[in-house]
Coordinates of C-alpha atoms in Angstrom, one line a residue:
X1 CA -137.7 49.4 -82.4
X2 CA -137.7 49.1 -78.6
X3 CA -139.8 46.3 -77.0
X4 CA -139.7 47.9 -73.5
X5 CA -143.0 49.0 -72.0
X6 CA -143.2 52.7 -72.7
X7 CA -145.2 53.4 -69.5
X8 CA -143.0 54.4 -66.5
X9 CA -144.3 53.3 -63.1
X10 CA -141.1 53.6 -61.2
X11 CA -138.3 56.1 -61.7
X12 CA -135.0 55.5 -59.8
X13 CA -133.3 58.7 -60.8
X14 CA -134.6 62.2 -61.2
X15 CA -132.4 65.1 -62.3
X16 CA -133.5 68.6 -61.4
X17 CA -132.1 71.8 -63.0
X18 CA -132.5 74.2 -60.1
X19 CA -131.3 77.3 -61.8
X20 CA -129.6 78.6 -65.0
X21 CA -126.7 80.4 -63.6
X22 CA -123.0 79.4 -63.4
X23 CA -119.8 80.8 -62.1
X24 CA -117.6 79.2 -64.7
X25 CA -117.1 80.1 -68.4
X26 CA -116.5 76.8 -70.0
X27 CA -116.4 76.6 -73.8
X28 CA -118.3 73.2 -73.8
X29 CA -121.4 74.8 -72.1
X30 CA -123.5 77.9 -72.7
X31 CA -125.4 78.0 -69.4
X32 CA -123.1 80.8 -68.1
X33 CA -124.2 83.0 -71.0
X34 CA -127.8 83.0 -69.7
X35 CA -129.2 86.2 -68.3
X36 CA -132.2 84.3 -67.0
X37 CA -132.3 84.4 -63.2
X38 CA -135.2 82.0 -62.8
X39 CA -134.8 79.1 -60.4
X40 CA -136.8 76.1 -59.0
X41 CA -138.9 77.4 -56.2
X42 CA -139.4 75.5 -52.9
X43 CA -143.2 75.5 -53.5
X44 CA -142.8 73.9 -57.0
X45 CA -140.4 71.3 -55.5
X46 CA -143.0 70.5 -52.8
X47 CA -145.6 70.0 -55.5
X48 CA -143.3 67.4 -57.1
X49 CA -142.9 65.3 -53.9
X50 CA -146.1 63.3 -54.1
X51 CA -145.3 62.1 -57.6
X52 CA -141.7 61.4 -56.6
X53 CA -143.0 59.1 -53.8
X54 CA -145.6 57.5 -56.2
X55 CA -142.8 56.8 -58.7
X56 CA -140.5 55.4 -55.9
X57 CA -137.7 57.9 -56.9
X58 CA -134.6 56.9 -55.1
X59 CA -132.0 59.6 -56.0
X60 CA -132.5 63.2 -56.9
X61 CA -129.6 64.9 -58.6
X62 CA -129.4 68.7 -58.3
X63 CA -127.7 70.4 -61.2
X64 CA -127.9 73.7 -63.0
X65 CA -126.2 75.9 -63.9
X66 CA -124.4 75.9 -60.6
X67 CA -126.8 74.6 -57.9
X68 CA -124.8 76.3 -55.1
X69 CA -125.8 79.6 -56.6
X70 CA -129.5 78.9 -55.9
X71 CA -130.8 81.5 -53.4
X72 CA -132.7 78.9 -51.4
X73 CA -130.6 75.8 -51.7
X74 CA -130.9 74.7 -48.1
X75 CA -134.7 74.8 -48.3
X76 CA -134.6 72.7 -51.5
X77 CA -132.4 70.1 -49.8
X78 CA -134.5 70.0 -46.7
X79 CA -137.6 69.3 -48.7
X80 CA -135.9 66.4 -50.4
X81 CA -134.4 64.9 -47.2
X82 CA -137.7 65.2 -45.4
X83 CA -139.2 63.1 -48.3
X84 CA -136.6 60.4 -47.6
X85 CA -134.7 60.9 -50.9
X86 CA -131.0 60.5 -51.6
X87 CA -129.6 63.8 -52.8
X88 CA -126.6 64.2 -55.1
X89 CA -125.2 67.7 -56.0
X90 CA -123.3 68.3 -59.3
X91 CA -121.1 71.4 -58.8
X92 CA -118.1 73.3 -60.1
X93 CA -116.9 73.3 -56.6
X94 CA -116.1 77.0 -56.4
X95 CA -118.6 77.6 -53.6
X96 CA -118.1 74.5 -51.6
X97 CA -116.4 76.2 -48.6
X98 CA -119.5 78.4 -48.1
X99 CA -121.9 75.5 -48.3
X100 CA -120.0 72.7 -46.7
X101 CA -122.2 72.5 -43.6
X102 CA -125.4 72.6 -45.6
X103 CA -124.1 69.8 -47.9
X104 CA -122.9 67.6 -45.1
X105 CA -126.2 68.0 -43.3
X106 CA -128.7 67.7 -46.1
X107 CA -127.1 65.8 -49.0
X108 CA -125.6 62.4 -49.6
X109 CA -123.0 63.0 -52.2
X110 CA -121.2 65.7 -54.2
X111 CA -119.8 65.3 -57.7
X112 CA -117.3 68.0 -58.7
X113 CA -115.9 69.0 -62.1
X114 CA -112.2 68.1 -62.4
X115 CA -111.0 68.9 -65.9
X116 CA -107.2 68.4 -65.4
X117 CA -104.3 69.3 -63.1
X118 CA -104.5 72.8 -61.7
X119 CA -103.3 74.9 -64.7
X120 CA -105.4 73.0 -67.2
X121 CA -108.4 72.9 -65.0
X122 CA -108.3 76.7 -64.7
X123 CA -108.0 77.0 -68.5
X124 CA -111.0 74.8 -69.1
X125 CA -113.1 76.5 -66.5
X126 CA -111.8 80.0 -67.6
X127 CA -111.7 81.0 -64.0
X128 CA -108.3 82.0 -62.5
X129 CA -107.6 79.9 -59.3
X130 CA -110.6 77.6 -60.0
X131 CA -108.6 74.5 -59.0
X132 CA -107.4 76.1 -55.7
X133 CA -111.0 77.0 -54.9
X134 CA -112.2 73.5 -55.7
X135 CA -109.4 72.0 -53.5
X136 CA -110.3 74.3 -50.6
X137 CA -113.9 73.2 -51.0
X138 CA -113.3 69.5 -50.9
X139 CA -111.0 70.1 -47.9
X140 CA -113.7 72.0 -46.1
X141 CA -116.1 69.0 -46.5
X142 CA -113.5 66.4 -45.5
X143 CA -112.2 68.4 -42.5
X144 CA -115.7 68.2 -41.1
X145 CA -116.5 64.6 -42.3
X146 CA -113.6 62.6 -43.9
X147 CA -116.0 59.9 -45.0
X148 CA -118.4 62.2 -47.0
X149 CA -118.3 61.0 -50.6
X150 CA -117.0 63.5 -53.1
X151 CA -116.4 62.2 -56.7
X152 CA -115.0 63.9 -59.8
X153 CA -116.0 64.1 -63.4
X154 CA -113.8 65.2 -66.3
X155 CA -115.0 66.3 -69.7
X156 CA -112.3 65.4 -72.3
X157 CA -111.6 67.9 -75.0
X158 CA -108.8 69.7 -76.8
X159 CA -107.2 71.4 -73.7
X160 CA -106.9 68.2 -71.6
X161 CA -106.9 65.3 -74.0
X162 CA -103.3 64.5 -73.2
X163 CA -103.5 65.0 -69.5
X164 CA -105.8 62.2 -68.3
X165 CA -103.0 60.6 -66.1
X166 CA -102.4 64.0 -64.5
X167 CA -106.1 64.4 -64.0
X168 CA -106.2 61.1 -62.1
X169 CA -103.3 62.3 -60.0
X170 CA -105.2 65.6 -59.4
X171 CA -108.3 63.6 -58.2
X172 CA -106.1 61.7 -55.8
X173 CA -104.6 64.9 -54.5
X174 CA -108.0 66.3 -53.9
X175 CA -109.0 63.2 -51.9
X176 CA -111.9 62.3 -54.2
X177 CA -113.6 58.9 -54.0
X178 CA -113.5 58.4 -57.8
X179 CA -113.0 60.0 -61.1
X180 CA -115.0 59.5 -64.3
X181 CA -114.3 60.7 -67.9
X182 CA -116.6 61.5 -70.8
X183 CA -116.1 63.2 -74.1
X184 CA -117.2 66.8 -74.7
X185 CA -120.6 67.1 -76.3
X186 CA -120.2 68.8 -79.7
X187 CA -123.5 68.3 -81.4
X188 CA -126.5 68.6 -79.1
X189 CA -128.6 71.6 -78.0
X190 CA -128.2 70.5 -74.3
X191 CA -126.6 72.8 -71.7
X192 CA -128.6 75.9 -72.6
X193 CA -127.4 76.0 -76.2
X194 CA -130.0 77.7 -78.4
X195 CA -128.6 75.6 -81.3
X196 CA -125.6 73.5 -82.1
X197 CA -122.2 75.0 -81.2
X198 CA -120.9 77.5 -83.8
X199 CA -117.8 76.3 -85.8
X200 CA -115.4 78.5 -83.8
X201 CA -116.5 77.2 -80.5
X202 CA -116.5 73.6 -81.8
X203 CA -112.9 74.1 -83.0
X204 CA -111.9 74.9 -79.4
X205 CA -113.1 71.5 -78.2
X206 CA -112.9 68.9 -80.9
X207 CA -109.7 67.0 -81.6
X208 CA -107.6 66.8 -84.8
X209 CA -106.5 63.4 -86.0
X210 CA -103.1 63.9 -84.4
X211 CA -104.7 64.8 -81.1
X212 CA -107.0 61.8 -81.2
X213 CA -103.8 59.6 -81.6
X214 CA -102.3 61.4 -78.6
X215 CA -105.5 60.7 -76.6
X216 CA -105.3 57.0 -77.5
X217 CA -101.7 56.9 -76.3
X218 CA -102.8 58.7 -73.1
X219 CA -105.5 56.1 -72.5
X220 CA -102.9 53.3 -73.0
X221 CA -100.6 54.9 -70.5
X222 CA -103.6 55.3 -68.1
X223 CA -104.4 51.6 -68.5
X224 CA -100.8 50.6 -67.6
X225 CA -100.0 53.1 -64.9
X226 CA -103.4 53.0 -63.0
X227 CA -104.3 49.3 -63.1
X228 CA -105.2 49.4 -59.4
X229 CA -107.5 52.3 -60.0
X230 CA -109.3 50.4 -62.7
X231 CA -109.5 47.3 -60.5
X232 CA -111.1 49.3 -57.6
X233 CA -113.2 51.4 -60.0
X234 CA -111.6 54.5 -58.6
X235 CA -111.5 55.2 -62.4
X236 CA -115.3 54.7 -62.9
X237 CA -115.2 53.6 -66.5
X238 CA -113.8 50.3 -67.7
X239 CA -110.9 50.5 -70.2
X240 CA -113.4 49.4 -72.9
X241 CA -115.8 52.2 -72.1
X242 CA -112.9 54.8 -72.1
X243 CA -112.1 53.8 -75.7
X244 CA -115.4 55.2 -76.7
X245 CA -114.0 58.7 -76.1
X246 CA -111.5 58.7 -79.1
X247 CA -114.2 56.9 -81.1
X248 CA -116.5 59.8 -80.5
X249 CA -113.9 62.3 -81.8
X250 CA -113.1 60.0 -84.8
X251 CA -116.8 59.8 -85.7
X252 CA -116.9 63.6 -85.5
X253 CA -114.3 63.7 -88.3
X254 CA -116.1 61.1 -90.3
X255 CA -113.3 58.6 -89.7
X256 CA -115.5 56.1 -87.8
X257 CA -119.1 55.1 -87.4
X258 CA -120.9 56.7 -84.5
X259 CA -122.0 54.0 -82.1
X260 CA -124.6 54.5 -79.4
X261 CA -123.6 53.6 -75.8
X262 CA -125.5 51.0 -73.8
X263 CA -128.1 53.2 -72.2
X264 CA -131.6 53.0 -70.9
X265 CA -131.8 56.5 -69.3
X266 CA -135.2 57.3 -70.8
X267 CA -136.8 54.4 -68.9
X268 CA -135.0 54.8 -65.6
X269 CA -134.5 58.6 -65.2
X270 CA -135.8 62.0 -66.3
X271 CA -134.6 65.5 -66.4
X272 CA -136.7 68.4 -65.3
X273 CA -135.5 71.9 -66.3
X274 CA -135.9 75.1 -64.4
X275 CA -139.1 76.0 -66.2
X276 CA -140.7 72.6 -65.4
X277 CA -140.3 71.1 -68.8
X278 CA -139.4 67.4 -68.7
X279 CA -136.9 65.6 -70.9
X280 CA -136.1 61.8 -71.0
X281 CA -132.4 62.7 -70.7
X282 CA -130.2 65.8 -71.1
X283 CA -130.1 65.4 -74.9
X284 CA -133.5 64.4 -76.2
X285 CA -136.3 67.0 -76.7
X286 CA -139.0 67.9 -74.1
X287 CA -141.7 65.2 -73.8
X288 CA -143.9 66.8 -71.0
X289 CA -144.4 69.7 -68.7
X290 CA -143.9 68.6 -65.0
X291 CA -144.7 72.0 -63.5
X292 CA -148.0 72.2 -65.4
X293 CA -149.0 68.5 -65.5
X294 CA -147.2 67.0 -62.5
X295 CA -144.3 64.6 -62.9
X296 CA -146.2 61.4 -63.5
X297 CA -148.6 62.8 -66.1
X298 CA -145.7 64.5 -67.9
X299 CA -143.6 61.3 -67.8
X300 CA -146.4 59.3 -69.3
X301 CA -147.9 62.0 -71.6
X302 CA -148.9 61.0 -75.1
X303 CA -145.7 62.6 -76.4
X304 CA -143.6 60.7 -73.9
X305 CA -145.3 57.3 -74.6
X306 CA -144.8 57.9 -78.3
X307 CA -141.2 58.8 -77.8
X308 CA -140.3 55.7 -75.8
X309 CA -142.3 53.5 -78.1
X310 CA -140.3 54.6 -81.0
X311 CA -136.9 55.1 -79.5
X312 CA -134.3 52.5 -80.6
X313 CA -131.1 53.5 -78.9
X314 CA -128.6 51.8 -81.3
X315 CA -130.0 53.5 -84.4
X316 CA -131.2 56.8 -83.0
X317 CA -129.1 59.7 -84.3
X318 CA -129.0 61.6 -81.0
X319 CA -128.1 58.4 -79.1
X320 CA -125.4 57.5 -81.6
X321 CA -123.7 60.9 -81.0
X322 CA -124.3 60.8 -77.2
X323 CA -121.2 61.3 -74.9
X324 CA -122.7 59.7 -71.8
X325 CA -124.9 56.8 -70.7
X326 CA -126.9 55.5 -67.8
X327 CA -127.7 51.8 -67.4
X328 CA -129.8 50.4 -64.6
X329 CA -131.9 47.3 -64.3
X330 CA -135.5 48.3 -65.2
X331 CA -137.7 48.6 -62.1
X332 CA -140.3 45.9 -61.6

């Protein structure tokens, strides 16, 4: 049982789902299947700002769906910048050339999906020419401002498990500031899934025992060939943390015990969905309604306090199967 105070008075990171549309067709996500065209309105975002200030929010992460498909993205970013907030955008990168000027003017960082070298990236995204569009987008940003931070994130799965070294090379070729890796989520109802993935879709993502062994060999090669990138944290994860990825797939096959990552996301961050519902992270259930209650009341609702009072990350089933983590010093 956690001994951390369940009441949240400061919230360093706030993640906002701004829409539920996407221009990729990835097997590891169901957002692109949505026919819902609802999106976060500027008026609703303005209503969140007083609570963001009261909670001393430092960074707002815009995600979706694909946030660059939001019909009023510049206005959302202007509201956040006027409030003095750091703005990070998570994107597939396909629309970066169109929005380069907006992002440079109104945001502080862009994180793009990089799921392998060009051919594999296009297979994962199921969009012909996706890597070329991503490359053109990053170039558009850096042609205007070479120092603007653009980082990459790779989701490890069946199609790219033996191409991690090539993925690092691809990240360098794109001129990214860093690259991070996490395992594909196979069990949760996050990312717009109405339920857990069907067996056929799971089979497209999960690794066989032989593929897990290939992934472990690839990680050893990565460790040897890219020692400088580990030393400079160009590869964001430590070698030890990367070893959690094959462990995740082994646990999926019942060959290892699922072990929760070191994470305190429910105490230092929150996720607000397009409809205003608030989650403690991407994977745990809704604990409040920000649009109806306000962020602070939703964050400290009776359900939220009960959730955080009871949550013990090392033993919680959702945490033990989790593919990512966030750890920050608890605000004082």
